Short mmCIF file of C-alpha atoms in Angstrom, two decimals:
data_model
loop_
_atom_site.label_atom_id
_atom_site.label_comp_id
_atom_site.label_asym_id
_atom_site.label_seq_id
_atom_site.Cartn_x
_atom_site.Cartn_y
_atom_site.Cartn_z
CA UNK Y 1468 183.49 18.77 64.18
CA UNK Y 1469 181.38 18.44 67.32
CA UNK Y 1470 184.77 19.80 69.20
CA UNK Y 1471 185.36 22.87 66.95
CA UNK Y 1472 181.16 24.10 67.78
CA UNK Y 1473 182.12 23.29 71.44
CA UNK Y 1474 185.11 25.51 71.90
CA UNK Y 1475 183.65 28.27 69.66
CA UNK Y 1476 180.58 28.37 72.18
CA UNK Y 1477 182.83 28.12 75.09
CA UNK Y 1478 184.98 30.95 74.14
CA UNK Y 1479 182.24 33.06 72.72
CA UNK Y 1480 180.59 32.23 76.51
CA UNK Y 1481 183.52 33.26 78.35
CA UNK Y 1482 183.82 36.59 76.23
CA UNK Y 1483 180.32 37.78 76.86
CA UNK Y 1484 180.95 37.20 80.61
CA UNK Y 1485 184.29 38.75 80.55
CA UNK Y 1486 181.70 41.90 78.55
CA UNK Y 1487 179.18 41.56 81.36
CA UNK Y 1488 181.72 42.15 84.19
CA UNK Y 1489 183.57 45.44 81.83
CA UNK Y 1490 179.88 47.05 81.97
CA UNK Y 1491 179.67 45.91 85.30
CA UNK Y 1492 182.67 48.33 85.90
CA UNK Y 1493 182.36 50.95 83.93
CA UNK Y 1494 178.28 51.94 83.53
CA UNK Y 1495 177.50 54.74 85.53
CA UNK Y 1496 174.62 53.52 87.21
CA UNK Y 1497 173.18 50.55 88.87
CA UNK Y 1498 170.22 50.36 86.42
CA UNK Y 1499 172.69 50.11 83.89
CA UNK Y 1500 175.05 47.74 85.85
CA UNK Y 1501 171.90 45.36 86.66
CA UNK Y 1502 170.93 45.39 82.73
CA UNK Y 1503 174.14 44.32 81.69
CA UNK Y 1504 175.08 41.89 84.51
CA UNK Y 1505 171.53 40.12 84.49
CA UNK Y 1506 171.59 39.82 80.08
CA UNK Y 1507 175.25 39.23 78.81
CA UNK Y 1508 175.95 37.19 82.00
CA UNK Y 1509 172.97 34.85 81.15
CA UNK Y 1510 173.99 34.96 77.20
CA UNK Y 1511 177.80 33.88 78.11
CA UNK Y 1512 176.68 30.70 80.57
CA UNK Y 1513 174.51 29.98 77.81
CA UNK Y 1514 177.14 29.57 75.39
CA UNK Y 1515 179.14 27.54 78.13
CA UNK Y 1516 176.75 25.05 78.95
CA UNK Y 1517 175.89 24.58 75.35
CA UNK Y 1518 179.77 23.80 74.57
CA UNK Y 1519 178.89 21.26 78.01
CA UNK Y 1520 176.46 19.61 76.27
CA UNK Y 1521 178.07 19.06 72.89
CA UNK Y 1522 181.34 17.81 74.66
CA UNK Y 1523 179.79 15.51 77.05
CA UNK Y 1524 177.42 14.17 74.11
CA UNK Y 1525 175.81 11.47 76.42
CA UNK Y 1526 171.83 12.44 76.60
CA UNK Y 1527 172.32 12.83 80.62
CA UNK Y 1528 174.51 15.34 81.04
CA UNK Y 1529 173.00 17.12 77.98
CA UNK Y 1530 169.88 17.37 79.95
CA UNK Y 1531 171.07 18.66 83.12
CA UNK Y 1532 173.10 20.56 81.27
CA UNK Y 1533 169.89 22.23 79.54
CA UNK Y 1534 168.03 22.39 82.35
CA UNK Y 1535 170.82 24.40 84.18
CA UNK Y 1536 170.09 27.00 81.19
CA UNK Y 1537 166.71 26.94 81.49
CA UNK Y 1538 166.45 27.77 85.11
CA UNK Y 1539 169.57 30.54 84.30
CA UNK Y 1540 167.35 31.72 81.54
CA UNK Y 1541 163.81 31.65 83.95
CA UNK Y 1542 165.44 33.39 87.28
CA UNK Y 1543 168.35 35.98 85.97
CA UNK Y 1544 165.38 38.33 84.84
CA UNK Y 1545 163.78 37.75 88.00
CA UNK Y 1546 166.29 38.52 89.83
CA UNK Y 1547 167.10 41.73 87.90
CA UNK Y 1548 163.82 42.97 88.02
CA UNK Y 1549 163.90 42.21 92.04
CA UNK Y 1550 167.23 44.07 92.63
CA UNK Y 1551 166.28 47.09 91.00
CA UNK Y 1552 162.90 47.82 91.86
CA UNK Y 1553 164.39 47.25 95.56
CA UNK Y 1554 167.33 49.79 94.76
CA UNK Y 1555 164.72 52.30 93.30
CA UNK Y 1556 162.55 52.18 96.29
CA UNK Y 1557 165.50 53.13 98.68
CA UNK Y 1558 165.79 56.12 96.94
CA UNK Y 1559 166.59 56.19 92.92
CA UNK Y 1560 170.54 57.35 92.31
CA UNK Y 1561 169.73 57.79 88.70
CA UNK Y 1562 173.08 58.99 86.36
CA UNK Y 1563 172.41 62.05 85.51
CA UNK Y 1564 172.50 61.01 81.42
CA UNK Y 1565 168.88 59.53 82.18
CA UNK Y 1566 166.64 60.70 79.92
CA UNK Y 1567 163.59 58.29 80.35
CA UNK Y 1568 161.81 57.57 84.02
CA UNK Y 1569 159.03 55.57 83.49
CA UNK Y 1570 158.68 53.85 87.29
CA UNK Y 1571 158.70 57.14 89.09
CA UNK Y 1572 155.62 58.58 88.25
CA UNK Y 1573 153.75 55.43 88.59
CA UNK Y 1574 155.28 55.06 92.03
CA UNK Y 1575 154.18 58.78 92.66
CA UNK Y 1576 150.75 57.40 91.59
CA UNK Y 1577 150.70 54.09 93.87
CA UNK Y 1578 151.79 56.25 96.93
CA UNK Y 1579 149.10 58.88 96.31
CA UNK Y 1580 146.23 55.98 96.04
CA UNK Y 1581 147.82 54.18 99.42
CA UNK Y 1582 147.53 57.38 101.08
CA UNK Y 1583 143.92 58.28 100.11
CA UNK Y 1584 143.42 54.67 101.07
CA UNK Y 1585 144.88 54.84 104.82
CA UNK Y 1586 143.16 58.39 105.11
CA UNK Y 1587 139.49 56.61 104.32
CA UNK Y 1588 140.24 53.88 106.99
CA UNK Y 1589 141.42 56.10 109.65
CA UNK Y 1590 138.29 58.15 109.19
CA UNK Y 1591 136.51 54.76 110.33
CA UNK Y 1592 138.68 53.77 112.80
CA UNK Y 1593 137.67 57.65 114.18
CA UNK Y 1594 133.65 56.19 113.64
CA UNK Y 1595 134.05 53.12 115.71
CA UNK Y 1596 137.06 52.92 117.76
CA UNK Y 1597 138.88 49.42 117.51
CA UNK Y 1598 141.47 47.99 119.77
CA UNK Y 1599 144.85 50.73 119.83
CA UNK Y 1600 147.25 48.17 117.70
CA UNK Y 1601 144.95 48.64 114.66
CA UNK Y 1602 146.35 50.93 112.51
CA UNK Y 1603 148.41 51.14 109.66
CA UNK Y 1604 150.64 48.24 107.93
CA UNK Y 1605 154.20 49.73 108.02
CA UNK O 727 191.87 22.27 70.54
CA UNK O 728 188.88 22.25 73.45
CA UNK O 729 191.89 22.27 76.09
CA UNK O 730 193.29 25.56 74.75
CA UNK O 731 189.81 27.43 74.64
CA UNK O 732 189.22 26.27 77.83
CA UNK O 733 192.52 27.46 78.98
CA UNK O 734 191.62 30.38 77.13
CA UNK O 735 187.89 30.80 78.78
CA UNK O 736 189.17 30.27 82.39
CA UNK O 737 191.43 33.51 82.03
CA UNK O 738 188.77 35.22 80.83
CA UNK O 739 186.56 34.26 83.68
CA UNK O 740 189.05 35.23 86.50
CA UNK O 741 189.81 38.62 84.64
CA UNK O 742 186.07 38.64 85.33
CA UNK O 743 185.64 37.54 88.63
CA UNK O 744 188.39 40.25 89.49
CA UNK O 745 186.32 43.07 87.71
CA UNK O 746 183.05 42.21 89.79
CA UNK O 747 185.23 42.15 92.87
CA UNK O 748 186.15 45.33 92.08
CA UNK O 749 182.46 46.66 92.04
CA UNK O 750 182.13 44.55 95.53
CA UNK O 751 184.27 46.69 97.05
CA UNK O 752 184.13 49.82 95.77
CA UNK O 753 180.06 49.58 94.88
CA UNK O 754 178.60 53.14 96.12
CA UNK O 755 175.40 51.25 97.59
CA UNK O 756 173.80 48.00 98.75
CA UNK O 757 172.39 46.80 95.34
CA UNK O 758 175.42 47.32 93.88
CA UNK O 759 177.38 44.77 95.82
CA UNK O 760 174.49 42.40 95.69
CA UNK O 761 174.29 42.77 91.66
CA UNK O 762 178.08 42.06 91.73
CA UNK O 763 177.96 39.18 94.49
CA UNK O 764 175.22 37.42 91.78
CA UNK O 765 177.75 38.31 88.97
CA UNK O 766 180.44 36.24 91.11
CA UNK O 767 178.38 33.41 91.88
CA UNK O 768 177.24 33.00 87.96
CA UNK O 769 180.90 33.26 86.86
CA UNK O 770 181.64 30.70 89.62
CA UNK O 771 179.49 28.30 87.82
CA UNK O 772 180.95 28.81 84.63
CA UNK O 773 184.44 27.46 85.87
CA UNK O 774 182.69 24.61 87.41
CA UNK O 775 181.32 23.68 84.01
CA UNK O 776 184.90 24.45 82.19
CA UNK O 777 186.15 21.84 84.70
CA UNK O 778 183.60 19.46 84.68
CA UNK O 779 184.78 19.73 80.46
CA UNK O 780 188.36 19.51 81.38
CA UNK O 781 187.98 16.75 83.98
CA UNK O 782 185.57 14.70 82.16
CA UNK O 783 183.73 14.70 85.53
CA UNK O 784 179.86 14.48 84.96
CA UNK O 785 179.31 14.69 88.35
CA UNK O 786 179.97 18.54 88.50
CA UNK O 787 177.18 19.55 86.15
CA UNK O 788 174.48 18.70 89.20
CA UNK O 789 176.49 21.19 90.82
CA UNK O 790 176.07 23.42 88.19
CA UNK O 791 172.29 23.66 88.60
CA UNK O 792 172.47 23.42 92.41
CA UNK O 793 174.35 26.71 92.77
CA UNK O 794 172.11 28.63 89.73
CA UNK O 795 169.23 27.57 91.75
CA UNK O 796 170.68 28.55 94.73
CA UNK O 797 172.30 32.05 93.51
CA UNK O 798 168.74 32.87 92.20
CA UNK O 799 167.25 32.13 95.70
CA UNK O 800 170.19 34.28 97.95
CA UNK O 801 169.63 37.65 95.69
CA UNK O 802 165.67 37.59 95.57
CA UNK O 803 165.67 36.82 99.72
CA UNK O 804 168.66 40.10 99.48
CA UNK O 805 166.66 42.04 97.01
CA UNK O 806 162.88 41.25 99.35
CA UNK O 807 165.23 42.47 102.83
CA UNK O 808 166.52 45.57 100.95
CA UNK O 809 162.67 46.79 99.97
CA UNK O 810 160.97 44.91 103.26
CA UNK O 811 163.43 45.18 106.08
CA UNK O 812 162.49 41.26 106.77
CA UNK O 813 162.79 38.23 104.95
CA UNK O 814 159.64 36.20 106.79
CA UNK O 815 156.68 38.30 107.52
#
Protein backbone atom coordinates (compact mmCIF):
# COMPACT_ATOMS: atom_id res chain seq x y z
CA UNK A 1 0.00 0.00 0.00
CA UNK A 2 2.81 2.28 1.15
CA UNK A 3 4.39 1.47 -2.55
CA UNK A 4 1.24 2.30 -4.60
CA UNK A 5 1.12 6.25 -2.54
CA UNK A 6 4.90 6.29 -3.38
CA UNK A 7 4.81 5.83 -7.11
CA UNK A 8 1.58 7.88 -7.47
CA UNK A 9 3.55 10.88 -5.80
CA UNK A 10 6.56 10.16 -7.80
CA UNK A 11 4.86 10.19 -11.06
CA UNK A 12 2.48 12.96 -10.22
CA UNK A 13 6.12 14.82 -9.18
CA UNK A 14 7.74 14.10 -12.33
CA UNK A 15 4.59 15.34 -14.38
CA UNK A 16 4.37 18.72 -12.76
CA UNK A 17 8.11 19.16 -13.53
CA UNK A 18 7.83 17.86 -16.96
CA UNK A 19 4.55 21.00 -16.82
CA UNK A 20 7.01 23.45 -15.30
CA UNK A 21 9.67 23.04 -18.06
CA UNK A 22 6.46 23.10 -21.14
CA UNK A 23 5.62 26.72 -19.58
CA UNK A 24 9.10 27.24 -19.29
CA UNK A 25 9.06 26.95 -23.19
CA UNK A 26 6.24 28.21 -24.34
CA UNK A 27 5.10 31.51 -21.98
CA UNK A 28 5.82 34.52 -23.66
CA UNK A 29 7.54 36.27 -21.08
CA UNK A 30 10.02 35.89 -18.37
CA UNK A 31 7.53 36.97 -15.65
CA UNK A 32 5.53 34.27 -16.79
CA UNK A 33 8.45 31.78 -17.28
CA UNK A 34 9.76 32.67 -13.57
CA UNK A 35 6.03 32.03 -12.16
CA UNK A 36 5.78 28.80 -13.56
CA UNK A 37 9.39 27.52 -13.15
CA UNK A 38 9.66 28.80 -9.41
CA UNK A 39 5.71 27.10 -8.42
CA UNK A 40 5.12 23.78 -10.44
CA UNK A 41 8.89 23.04 -10.18
CA UNK A 42 8.66 23.29 -6.31
CA UNK A 43 5.08 21.34 -6.38
CA UNK A 44 6.71 18.34 -8.57
CA UNK A 45 10.05 17.87 -6.11
CA UNK A 46 7.54 17.96 -3.54
CA UNK A 47 5.73 15.09 -4.71
CA UNK A 48 9.21 13.32 -5.32
CA UNK A 49 10.64 13.62 -2.08
CA UNK A 50 7.40 12.70 -0.48
CA UNK A 51 7.36 9.28 -2.61
CA UNK A 52 11.39 9.39 -0.93
CA UNK A 53 10.15 9.40 2.25
CA UNK A 54 7.39 6.81 2.09
CA UNK A 55 9.82 4.36 0.24
CA UNK A 56 12.72 4.72 2.44
CA UNK A 57 10.25 4.50 5.59
CA UNK A 58 13.23 4.63 8.11
CA UNK A 59 12.63 8.05 10.31
CA UNK A 60 16.25 9.30 8.95
CA UNK A 61 15.93 9.57 5.61
CA UNK A 62 12.29 10.74 6.08
CA UNK A 63 13.70 13.69 7.80
CA UNK A 64 16.27 14.77 5.49
CA UNK A 65 14.07 13.99 3.10
CA UNK A 66 11.53 16.69 4.63
CA UNK A 67 13.87 19.01 5.34
CA UNK A 68 15.11 19.01 1.65
CA UNK A 69 11.31 20.19 1.00
CA UNK A 70 11.27 22.57 3.42
CA UNK A 71 14.28 24.50 2.38
CA UNK A 72 12.82 23.89 -1.57
CA UNK A 73 9.62 25.25 -0.24
CA UNK A 74 11.50 28.43 1.91
CA UNK A 75 14.11 29.55 -1.05
CA UNK A 76 12.24 28.80 -4.63
CA UNK A 77 10.02 31.97 -3.85
CA UNK A 78 12.99 33.76 -2.90
CA UNK A 79 14.65 33.14 -5.56
CA UNK A 80 11.76 34.02 -7.92
CA UNK A 81 11.09 37.11 -6.41
CA UNK A 82 15.09 37.90 -6.71
CA UNK A 83 15.29 37.02 -10.46
CA UNK A 84 12.57 39.09 -11.49
CA UNK A 85 12.75 42.16 -9.70
CA UNK A 86 16.53 42.01 -11.09
CA UNK A 87 15.14 41.37 -14.75
CA UNK A 88 12.61 44.30 -14.27
CA UNK A 89 15.19 46.71 -13.18
CA UNK A 90 17.35 46.10 -16.39
CA UNK A 91 14.66 47.25 -18.27
CA UNK A 92 11.01 45.41 -18.13
CA UNK A 93 10.42 43.25 -21.65
CA UNK A 94 6.83 42.88 -20.68
CA UNK A 95 4.57 40.58 -23.46
CA UNK A 96 2.59 42.73 -24.86
CA UNK A 97 -0.79 40.63 -23.46
CA UNK A 98 0.09 42.41 -20.00
CA UNK A 99 -2.66 43.94 -18.75
CA UNK A 100 -1.68 44.61 -15.02
CA UNK A 101 1.79 46.59 -13.95
CA UNK A 102 1.76 47.03 -10.50
CA UNK A 103 5.87 47.43 -9.82
CA UNK A 104 6.31 50.15 -12.37
CA UNK A 105 4.70 52.90 -10.95
CA UNK A 106 5.98 52.27 -7.56
CA UNK A 107 9.45 52.13 -9.06
CA UNK A 108 8.55 55.50 -10.87
CA UNK A 109 7.72 56.60 -7.27
CA UNK A 110 11.04 55.26 -5.46
CA UNK A 111 13.18 56.93 -8.25
CA UNK A 112 11.37 60.26 -7.95
CA UNK A 113 11.89 60.26 -3.90
CA UNK A 114 15.85 59.14 -4.48
CA UNK A 115 16.17 61.96 -6.72
CA UNK A 116 14.57 64.70 -4.53
CA UNK A 117 16.75 63.02 -1.94
CA UNK A 118 20.29 63.39 -3.81
CA UNK A 119 19.07 66.96 -4.99
CA UNK A 120 18.63 68.05 -1.01
CA UNK A 121 22.18 66.67 -0.23
CA UNK A 122 23.93 68.19 -3.06
CA UNK A 123 22.44 71.50 -2.08
CA UNK A 124 24.56 70.91 1.25
CA UNK A 125 27.43 69.61 -0.12
CA UNK A 126 27.16 73.28 -2.24
CA UNK A 127 26.79 74.90 1.75
CA UNK A 128 29.88 73.33 3.11
CA UNK A 129 32.16 71.82 0.69
CA UNK A 130 33.40 68.23 1.76
CA UNK A 131 36.28 66.28 0.42
CA UNK A 132 35.67 65.76 -3.85
CA UNK A 133 34.90 61.75 -3.48
CA UNK A 134 31.67 62.61 -1.57
CA UNK A 135 28.99 62.42 -3.71
CA UNK A 136 26.49 60.19 -4.79
CA UNK A 137 26.19 56.21 -4.15
CA UNK A 138 26.08 54.76 -7.73
CA UNK B 1 5.44 -1.35 -9.57
CA UNK B 2 7.83 1.66 -7.94
CA UNK B 3 10.57 0.49 -10.62
CA UNK B 4 8.26 1.22 -13.57
CA UNK B 5 7.11 4.77 -12.28
CA UNK B 6 10.42 5.49 -11.68
CA UNK B 7 11.38 4.39 -15.07
CA UNK B 8 8.51 6.27 -16.03
CA UNK B 9 9.50 9.65 -13.92
CA UNK B 10 13.16 9.64 -15.17
CA UNK B 11 11.86 10.07 -18.89
CA UNK B 12 9.84 12.60 -17.88
CA UNK B 13 12.60 14.45 -16.19
CA UNK B 14 15.11 14.31 -19.17
CA UNK B 15 12.21 15.35 -21.62
CA UNK B 16 12.46 18.16 -19.07
CA UNK B 17 15.87 18.85 -18.65
CA UNK B 18 15.95 19.01 -22.60
CA UNK B 19 13.05 21.66 -22.64
CA UNK B 20 14.95 24.04 -20.10
CA UNK B 21 18.05 23.53 -22.21
CA UNK B 22 16.24 24.69 -24.85
CA UNK B 23 15.33 28.07 -23.07
CA UNK B 24 19.30 28.09 -22.07
CA UNK B 25 20.14 28.53 -25.33
CA UNK B 26 17.78 30.22 -27.08
CA UNK B 27 16.63 32.55 -23.82
CA UNK B 28 16.31 36.28 -25.37
CA UNK B 29 18.04 37.74 -22.07
CA UNK B 30 20.15 37.12 -18.97
CA UNK B 31 17.30 36.17 -16.52
CA UNK B 32 16.07 33.94 -18.78
CA UNK B 33 19.01 31.59 -18.85
CA UNK B 34 19.46 31.99 -15.16
CA UNK B 35 15.59 31.02 -14.51
CA UNK B 36 16.30 28.00 -16.78
CA UNK B 37 19.90 27.13 -15.30
CA UNK B 38 17.76 26.97 -11.64
CA UNK B 39 15.10 24.86 -13.53
CA UNK B 40 18.12 22.40 -14.49
CA UNK B 41 19.66 22.24 -11.26
CA UNK B 42 16.07 21.44 -9.43
CA UNK B 43 15.33 18.73 -12.04
CA UNK B 44 18.91 17.50 -11.38
CA UNK B 45 17.91 16.81 -7.89
CA UNK B 46 14.93 15.07 -8.69
CA UNK B 47 16.93 12.22 -10.54
CA UNK B 48 19.22 12.09 -7.66
CA UNK B 49 16.29 11.30 -5.42
CA UNK B 50 14.68 8.73 -8.17
CA UNK B 51 18.09 7.02 -7.81
CA UNK B 52 18.70 7.23 -4.37
CA UNK B 53 14.82 5.18 -4.61
CA UNK B 54 16.11 2.89 -7.22
CA UNK B 55 19.49 2.23 -5.59
CA UNK B 56 18.33 1.96 -2.15
CA UNK B 57 21.25 4.34 -1.45
CA UNK B 58 20.42 6.66 1.59
CA UNK B 59 23.41 8.31 1.21
CA UNK B 60 22.20 10.40 -1.86
CA UNK B 61 19.37 12.17 -0.08
CA UNK B 62 22.23 14.49 1.86
CA UNK B 63 23.00 15.27 -1.55
CA UNK B 64 19.71 16.12 -2.25
CA UNK B 65 19.62 19.01 0.25
CA UNK B 66 23.24 20.00 -0.44
CA UNK B 67 22.55 20.96 -4.06
CA UNK B 68 18.80 22.72 -3.15
CA UNK B 69 20.77 24.68 -0.74
CA UNK B 70 23.31 25.33 -3.00
CA UNK B 71 21.05 26.07 -6.27
CA UNK B 72 19.17 28.60 -4.01
CA UNK B 73 22.53 30.31 -3.09
CA UNK B 74 24.12 30.44 -7.07
CA UNK B 75 20.73 32.25 -8.49
CA UNK B 76 20.23 34.89 -5.57
CA UNK B 77 24.35 35.77 -5.84
CA UNK B 78 23.22 35.77 -10.13
CA UNK B 79 20.02 37.56 -9.52
CA UNK B 80 22.09 40.43 -6.70
CA UNK B 81 25.09 40.77 -9.86
CA UNK B 82 22.34 41.27 -12.51
CA UNK B 83 20.59 44.36 -10.37
CA UNK B 84 24.16 45.42 -8.50
CA UNK B 85 26.91 44.84 -10.98
CA UNK B 86 28.90 43.18 -7.82
CA UNK B 87 28.37 40.41 -5.68
CA UNK B 88 30.50 41.87 -2.39
CA UNK B 89 30.10 45.50 -1.79
Amino acid sequence: MSEFFASAALLIGAFFMLVASLGLVRFPDLYTRMHCATKATTFGMGGILISVALTFGSSAVAAQSILALFFLFLTAPVSGHLISRAAYRRGPNLAPSTTVDDYGPYLEKEKAIAKTADEEKSDEEDEAPSHPSAGPMT
Amino acid sequence: MIQGAIQIGLMMLIVSIVFSFYRLAKGPTTPDRIIAADNIATNLTGVLALFAIQTGEKMVIIAVVVLTILSFVATAVLAKFLERGMIIE
